[in-house]
PDB file of C-alpha atoms in Angstrom:
ATOM      1  CA  MET A   1      59.305 107.834 111.711  1.00 52.00           C
ATOM      2  CA  ASN A   2      61.155 104.578 112.103  1.00 56.00           C
ATOM      3  CA  GLU A   3      61.884 103.359 115.643  1.00 56.00           C
ATOM      4  CA  TYR A   4      65.588 102.953 114.777  1.00 54.00           C
ATOM      5  CA  SER A   5      66.189 106.388 113.247  1.00 56.00           C
ATOM      6  CA  ASN A   6      66.668 108.429 116.424  1.00 57.00           C
ATOM      7  CA  GLY A   7      69.875 106.820 117.704  1.00 56.00           C
ATOM      8  CA  THR A   8      71.624 106.129 114.433  1.00 63.00           C
ATOM      9  CA  SER A   9      71.668 109.686 113.094  1.00 71.00           C
ATOM     10  CA  GLY A  10      73.271 110.960 116.309  1.00 79.00           C
ATOM     11  CA  MET A  11      75.889 108.229 116.225  1.00 83.00           C
ATOM     12  CA  GLY A  12      76.608 108.973 112.581  1.00 84.00           C
ATOM     13  CA  ALA A  13      77.191 112.633 113.406  1.00 85.00           C
ATOM     14  CA  VAL A  14      79.564 111.725 116.233  1.00 88.00           C
ATOM     15  CA  MET A  15      81.486 109.304 113.998  1.00 90.00           C
ATOM     16  CA  GLY A  16      81.673 111.919 111.244  1.00 89.00           C
ATOM     17  CA  PHE A  17      82.998 114.512 113.673  1.00 92.00           C
ATOM     18  CA  MET A  18      85.587 112.080 115.086  1.00 93.00           C
ATOM     19  CA  SER A  19      86.699 111.207 111.549  1.00 94.00           C
ATOM     20  CA  PHE A  20      87.129 114.905 110.794  1.00 93.00           C
ATOM     21  CA  ILE A  21      89.225 115.416 113.957  1.00 95.00           C
ATOM     22  CA  TYR A  22      91.342 112.380 113.059  1.00 94.00           C
ATOM     23  CA  PHE A  23      91.849 113.787 109.538  1.00 95.00           C
ATOM     24  CA  LEU A  24      92.958 117.134 110.988  1.00 95.00           C
ATOM     25  CA  ALA A  25      95.419 115.374 113.314  1.00 95.00           C
ATOM     26  CA  ILE A  26      96.966 113.531 110.365  1.00 95.00           C
ATOM     27  CA  ILE A  27      97.251 116.729 108.305  1.00 96.00           C
ATOM     28  CA  ALA A  28      98.799 118.600 111.275  1.00 96.00           C
ATOM     29  CA  SER A  29     101.344 115.790 111.800  1.00 96.00           C
ATOM     30  CA  ILE A  30     102.329 115.724 108.130  1.00 97.00           C
ATOM     31  CA  ALA A  31     102.665 119.517 107.993  1.00 97.00           C
ATOM     32  CA  GLY A  32     104.690 119.502 111.219  1.00 97.00           C
ATOM     33  CA  MET A  33     107.023 116.801 109.930  1.00 97.00           C
ATOM     34  CA  TRP A  34     107.402 118.735 106.656  1.00 98.00           C
ATOM     35  CA  LYS A  35     108.583 121.790 108.651  1.00 98.00           C
ATOM     36  CA  ILE A  36     110.854 119.648 110.860  1.00 97.00           C
ATOM     37  CA  PHE A  37     112.560 118.266 107.777  1.00 97.00           C
ATOM     38  CA  GLN A  38     112.997 121.761 106.377  1.00 97.00           C
ATOM     39  CA  LYS A  39     114.525 122.997 109.642  1.00 96.00           C
ATOM     40  CA  ALA A  40     116.949 120.055 109.539  1.00 96.00           C
ATOM     41  CA  GLY A  41     118.074 120.914 106.000  1.00 95.00           C
ATOM     42  CA  GLU A  42     116.032 118.272 104.202  1.00 97.00           C
ATOM     43  CA  GLU A  43     113.354 118.860 101.605  1.00 97.00           C
ATOM     44  CA  GLY A  44     109.881 118.976 103.127  1.00 96.00           C
ATOM     45  CA  TRP A  45     108.199 116.782 100.504  1.00 97.00           C
ATOM     46  CA  LYS A  46     110.152 113.822 101.881  1.00 97.00           C
ATOM     47  CA  ALA A  47     107.733 113.811 104.825  1.00 97.00           C
ATOM     48  CA  ILE A  48     104.846 112.550 102.691  1.00 96.00           C
ATOM     49  CA  ILE A  49     106.476 109.417 101.270  1.00 96.00           C
ATOM     50  CA  PRO A  50     105.913 106.363 103.487  1.00 95.00           C
ATOM     51  CA  ILE A  51     109.023 104.476 104.657  1.00 95.00           C
ATOM     52  CA  TYR A  52     111.291 107.076 103.026  1.00 97.00           C
ATOM     53  CA  ASN A  53     110.117 109.650 105.588  1.00 97.00           C
ATOM     54  CA  LEU A  54     111.266 107.347 108.391  1.00 97.00           C
ATOM     55  CA  ILE A  55     114.661 106.900 106.718  1.00 97.00           C
ATOM     56  CA  ILE A  56     115.024 110.691 106.518  1.00 97.00           C
ATOM     57  CA  LEU A  57     113.872 111.052 110.134  1.00 97.00           C
ATOM     58  CA  LEU A  58     116.545 108.551 111.184  1.00 97.00           C
ATOM     59  CA  LYS A  59     119.103 110.624 109.273  1.00 96.00           C
ATOM     60  CA  VAL A  60     117.913 113.807 111.011  1.00 96.00           C
ATOM     61  CA  ILE A  61     118.351 112.246 114.465  1.00 96.00           C
ATOM     62  CA  GLY A  62     121.685 110.656 113.574  1.00 95.00           C
ATOM     63  CA  LYS A  63     120.753 106.990 113.409  1.00 96.00           C
ATOM     64  CA  PRO A  64     121.605 104.617 110.547  1.00 96.00           C
ATOM     65  CA  TRP A  65     118.994 103.604 107.962  1.00 96.00           C
ATOM     66  CA  TRP A  66     118.945  99.999 109.161  1.00 96.00           C
ATOM     67  CA  TRP A  67     117.116 101.135 112.315  1.00 96.00           C
ATOM     68  CA  LEU A  68     114.102 100.915 110.040  1.00 96.00           C
ATOM     69  CA  PHE A  69     114.185  97.135 110.594  1.00 96.00           C
ATOM     70  CA  LEU A  70     113.899  97.609 114.370  1.00 96.00           C
ATOM     71  CA  PHE A  71     110.357  98.826 113.792  1.00 96.00           C
ATOM     72  CA  CYS A  72     109.464  95.370 112.423  1.00 96.00           C
ATOM     73  CA  ILE A  73     110.431  93.470 115.587  1.00 96.00           C
ATOM     74  CA  PRO A  74     107.754  93.224 118.301  1.00 96.00           C
ATOM     75  CA  LEU A  75     108.676  94.985 121.565  1.00 96.00           C
ATOM     76  CA  VAL A  76     111.922  96.223 120.034  1.00 96.00           C
ATOM     77  CA  ASN A  77     109.796  98.562 117.929  1.00 96.00           C
ATOM     78  CA  ILE A  78     108.537 100.253 121.111  1.00 97.00           C
ATOM     79  CA  TYR A  79     112.100 100.877 122.266  1.00 95.00           C
ATOM     80  CA  ALA A  80     113.033 102.192 118.817  1.00 96.00           C
ATOM     81  CA  ALA A  81     110.023 104.533 118.746  1.00 97.00           C
ATOM     82  CA  VAL A  82     110.841 105.902 122.198  1.00 96.00           C
ATOM     83  CA  MET A  83     114.469 106.481 121.177  1.00 96.00           C
ATOM     84  CA  VAL A  84     113.445 108.197 117.932  1.00 97.00           C
ATOM     85  CA  CYS A  85     111.119 110.519 119.865  1.00 97.00           C
ATOM     86  CA  TYR A  86     113.829 111.269 122.436  1.00 96.00           C
ATOM     87  CA  LEU A  87     116.524 111.911 119.839  1.00 96.00           C
ATOM     88  CA  LEU A  88     114.172 114.054 117.759  1.00 97.00           C
ATOM     89  CA  ALA A  89     113.435 116.205 120.798  1.00 96.00           C
ATOM     90  CA  ARG A  90     117.163 116.438 121.633  1.00 96.00           C
ATOM     91  CA  SER A  91     117.957 117.345 118.008  1.00 96.00           C
ATOM     92  CA  PHE A  92     115.874 120.471 118.498  1.00 96.00           C
ATOM     93  CA  GLY A  93     117.136 121.273 122.000  1.00 94.00           C
ATOM     94  CA  LYS A  94     114.088 119.935 123.816  1.00 95.00           C
ATOM     95  CA  ASP A  95     114.085 117.759 126.920  1.00 94.00           C
ATOM     96  CA  ALA A  96     112.777 114.296 127.747  1.00 94.00           C
ATOM     97  CA  GLY A  97     109.369 115.692 128.709  1.00 96.00           C
ATOM     98  CA  PHE A  98     108.904 116.977 125.175  1.00 96.00           C
ATOM     99  CA  ALA A  99     109.946 113.540 123.887  1.00 96.00           C
ATOM    100  CA  VAL A 100     107.194 111.953 125.988  1.00 97.00           C
ATOM    101  CA  GLY A 101     104.788 114.428 124.399  1.00 97.00           C
ATOM    102  CA  ILE A 102     105.958 113.425 120.929  1.00 97.00           C
ATOM    103  CA  PHE A 103     105.502 109.753 121.777  1.00 97.00           C
ATOM    104  CA  PHE A 104     101.994 110.002 123.235  1.00 97.00           C
ATOM    105  CA  LEU A 105     100.593 113.126 121.552  1.00 96.00           C
ATOM    106  CA  GLY A 106     102.581 113.380 118.346  1.00 96.00           C
ATOM    107  CA  PHE A 107      99.729 115.096 116.509  1.00 96.00           C
ATOM    108  CA  ILE A 108     100.202 118.040 118.895  1.00 96.00           C
ATOM    109  CA  PHE A 109     103.946 118.008 119.607  1.00 97.00           C
ATOM    110  CA  ILE A 110     105.186 117.377 116.043  1.00 97.00           C
ATOM    111  CA  PRO A 111     103.493 120.561 114.737  1.00 97.00           C
ATOM    112  CA  MET A 112     104.751 122.433 117.833  1.00 97.00           C
ATOM    113  CA  LEU A 113     108.289 121.386 116.962  1.00 96.00           C
ATOM    114  CA  GLY A 114     107.903 122.142 113.270  1.00 96.00           C
ATOM    115  CA  PHE A 115     106.076 125.454 113.461  1.00 97.00           C
ATOM    116  CA  GLY A 116     107.510 126.661 116.779  1.00 95.00           C
ATOM    117  CA  SER A 117     110.704 128.549 117.477  1.00 95.00           C
ATOM    118  CA  ALA A 118     112.845 125.430 118.066  1.00 94.00           C
ATOM    119  CA  ARG A 119     115.996 125.302 115.933  1.00 94.00           C
ATOM    120  CA  TYR A 120     117.715 122.181 114.682  1.00 95.00           C
ATOM    121  CA  ILE A 121     121.001 121.861 116.585  1.00 94.00           C
ATOM    122  CA  GLY A 122     122.196 118.600 115.083  1.00 91.00           C
ATOM    123  CA  PRO A 123     121.576 114.866 115.214  1.00 91.00           C
ATOM    124  CA  GLY A 124     120.525 113.839 118.690  1.00 82.00           C
ATOM    125  CA  GLY A 125     121.350 117.275 120.093  1.00 77.00           C
ATOM    126  CA  ASN A 126     124.930 118.051 119.215  1.00 64.00           C
ATOM    127  CA  ALA A 127     126.661 118.374 122.600  1.00 49.00           C
ATOM    128  CA  GLN A 128     129.014 121.139 121.425  1.00 50.00           C
ATOM    129  CA  ASP A 129     126.119 123.296 120.201  1.00 51.00           C
ATOM    130  CA  LEU A 130     124.285 122.654 123.448  1.00 49.00           C
ATOM    131  CA  ASP A 131     127.320 123.719 125.491  1.00 49.00           C
ATOM    132  CA  GLN A 132     127.556 126.925 123.456  1.00 54.00           C
ATOM    133  CA  ARG A 133     123.870 127.683 124.041  1.00 51.00           C
ATOM    134  CA  ILE A 134     124.212 127.092 127.772  1.00 49.00           C
ATOM    135  CA  GLY A 135     127.311 129.306 127.890  1.00 54.00           C
ATOM    136  CA  SER A 136     125.549 132.075 125.961  1.00 55.00           C
ATOM    137  CA  ILE A 137     122.863 132.387 128.619  1.00 52.00           C
ATOM    138  CA  GLY A 138     125.374 132.400 131.454  1.00 51.00           C
ATOM    139  CA  LEU A 139     124.755 128.991 133.033  1.00 45.00           C
ATOM    140  CA  SER A 140     128.227 127.525 132.585  1.00 44.00           C
TER     141      SER A 140
END
């Protein structure tokens, strides 16, 4: 047996496992975004086309297409990403905590939003719909 064979096979197994987990996270995010688009009245296949999926996401949250350019400007892109996460959460009646989850753990929170019971209430969380929901549970 070679003196180098013991450590490399273990590292290869770990790297293979991590690659598999990463692959599953990507698939879960794509499937979650597909369902989010469907809930928002868009066709799900739009989630798999790069750039176009961001344009559709901006439409879903009520922002103009030119916000796409904000993602090309250093530091501004962080602000834009945070706002997109926040407005996406609000569009489905979720709070800022859920938006933080989308921002940091999107591979978990995007599928939760897509496959969960959350309903699309409008771009950025339509205030009128939100008022109706609050009134229907007796909090107003």
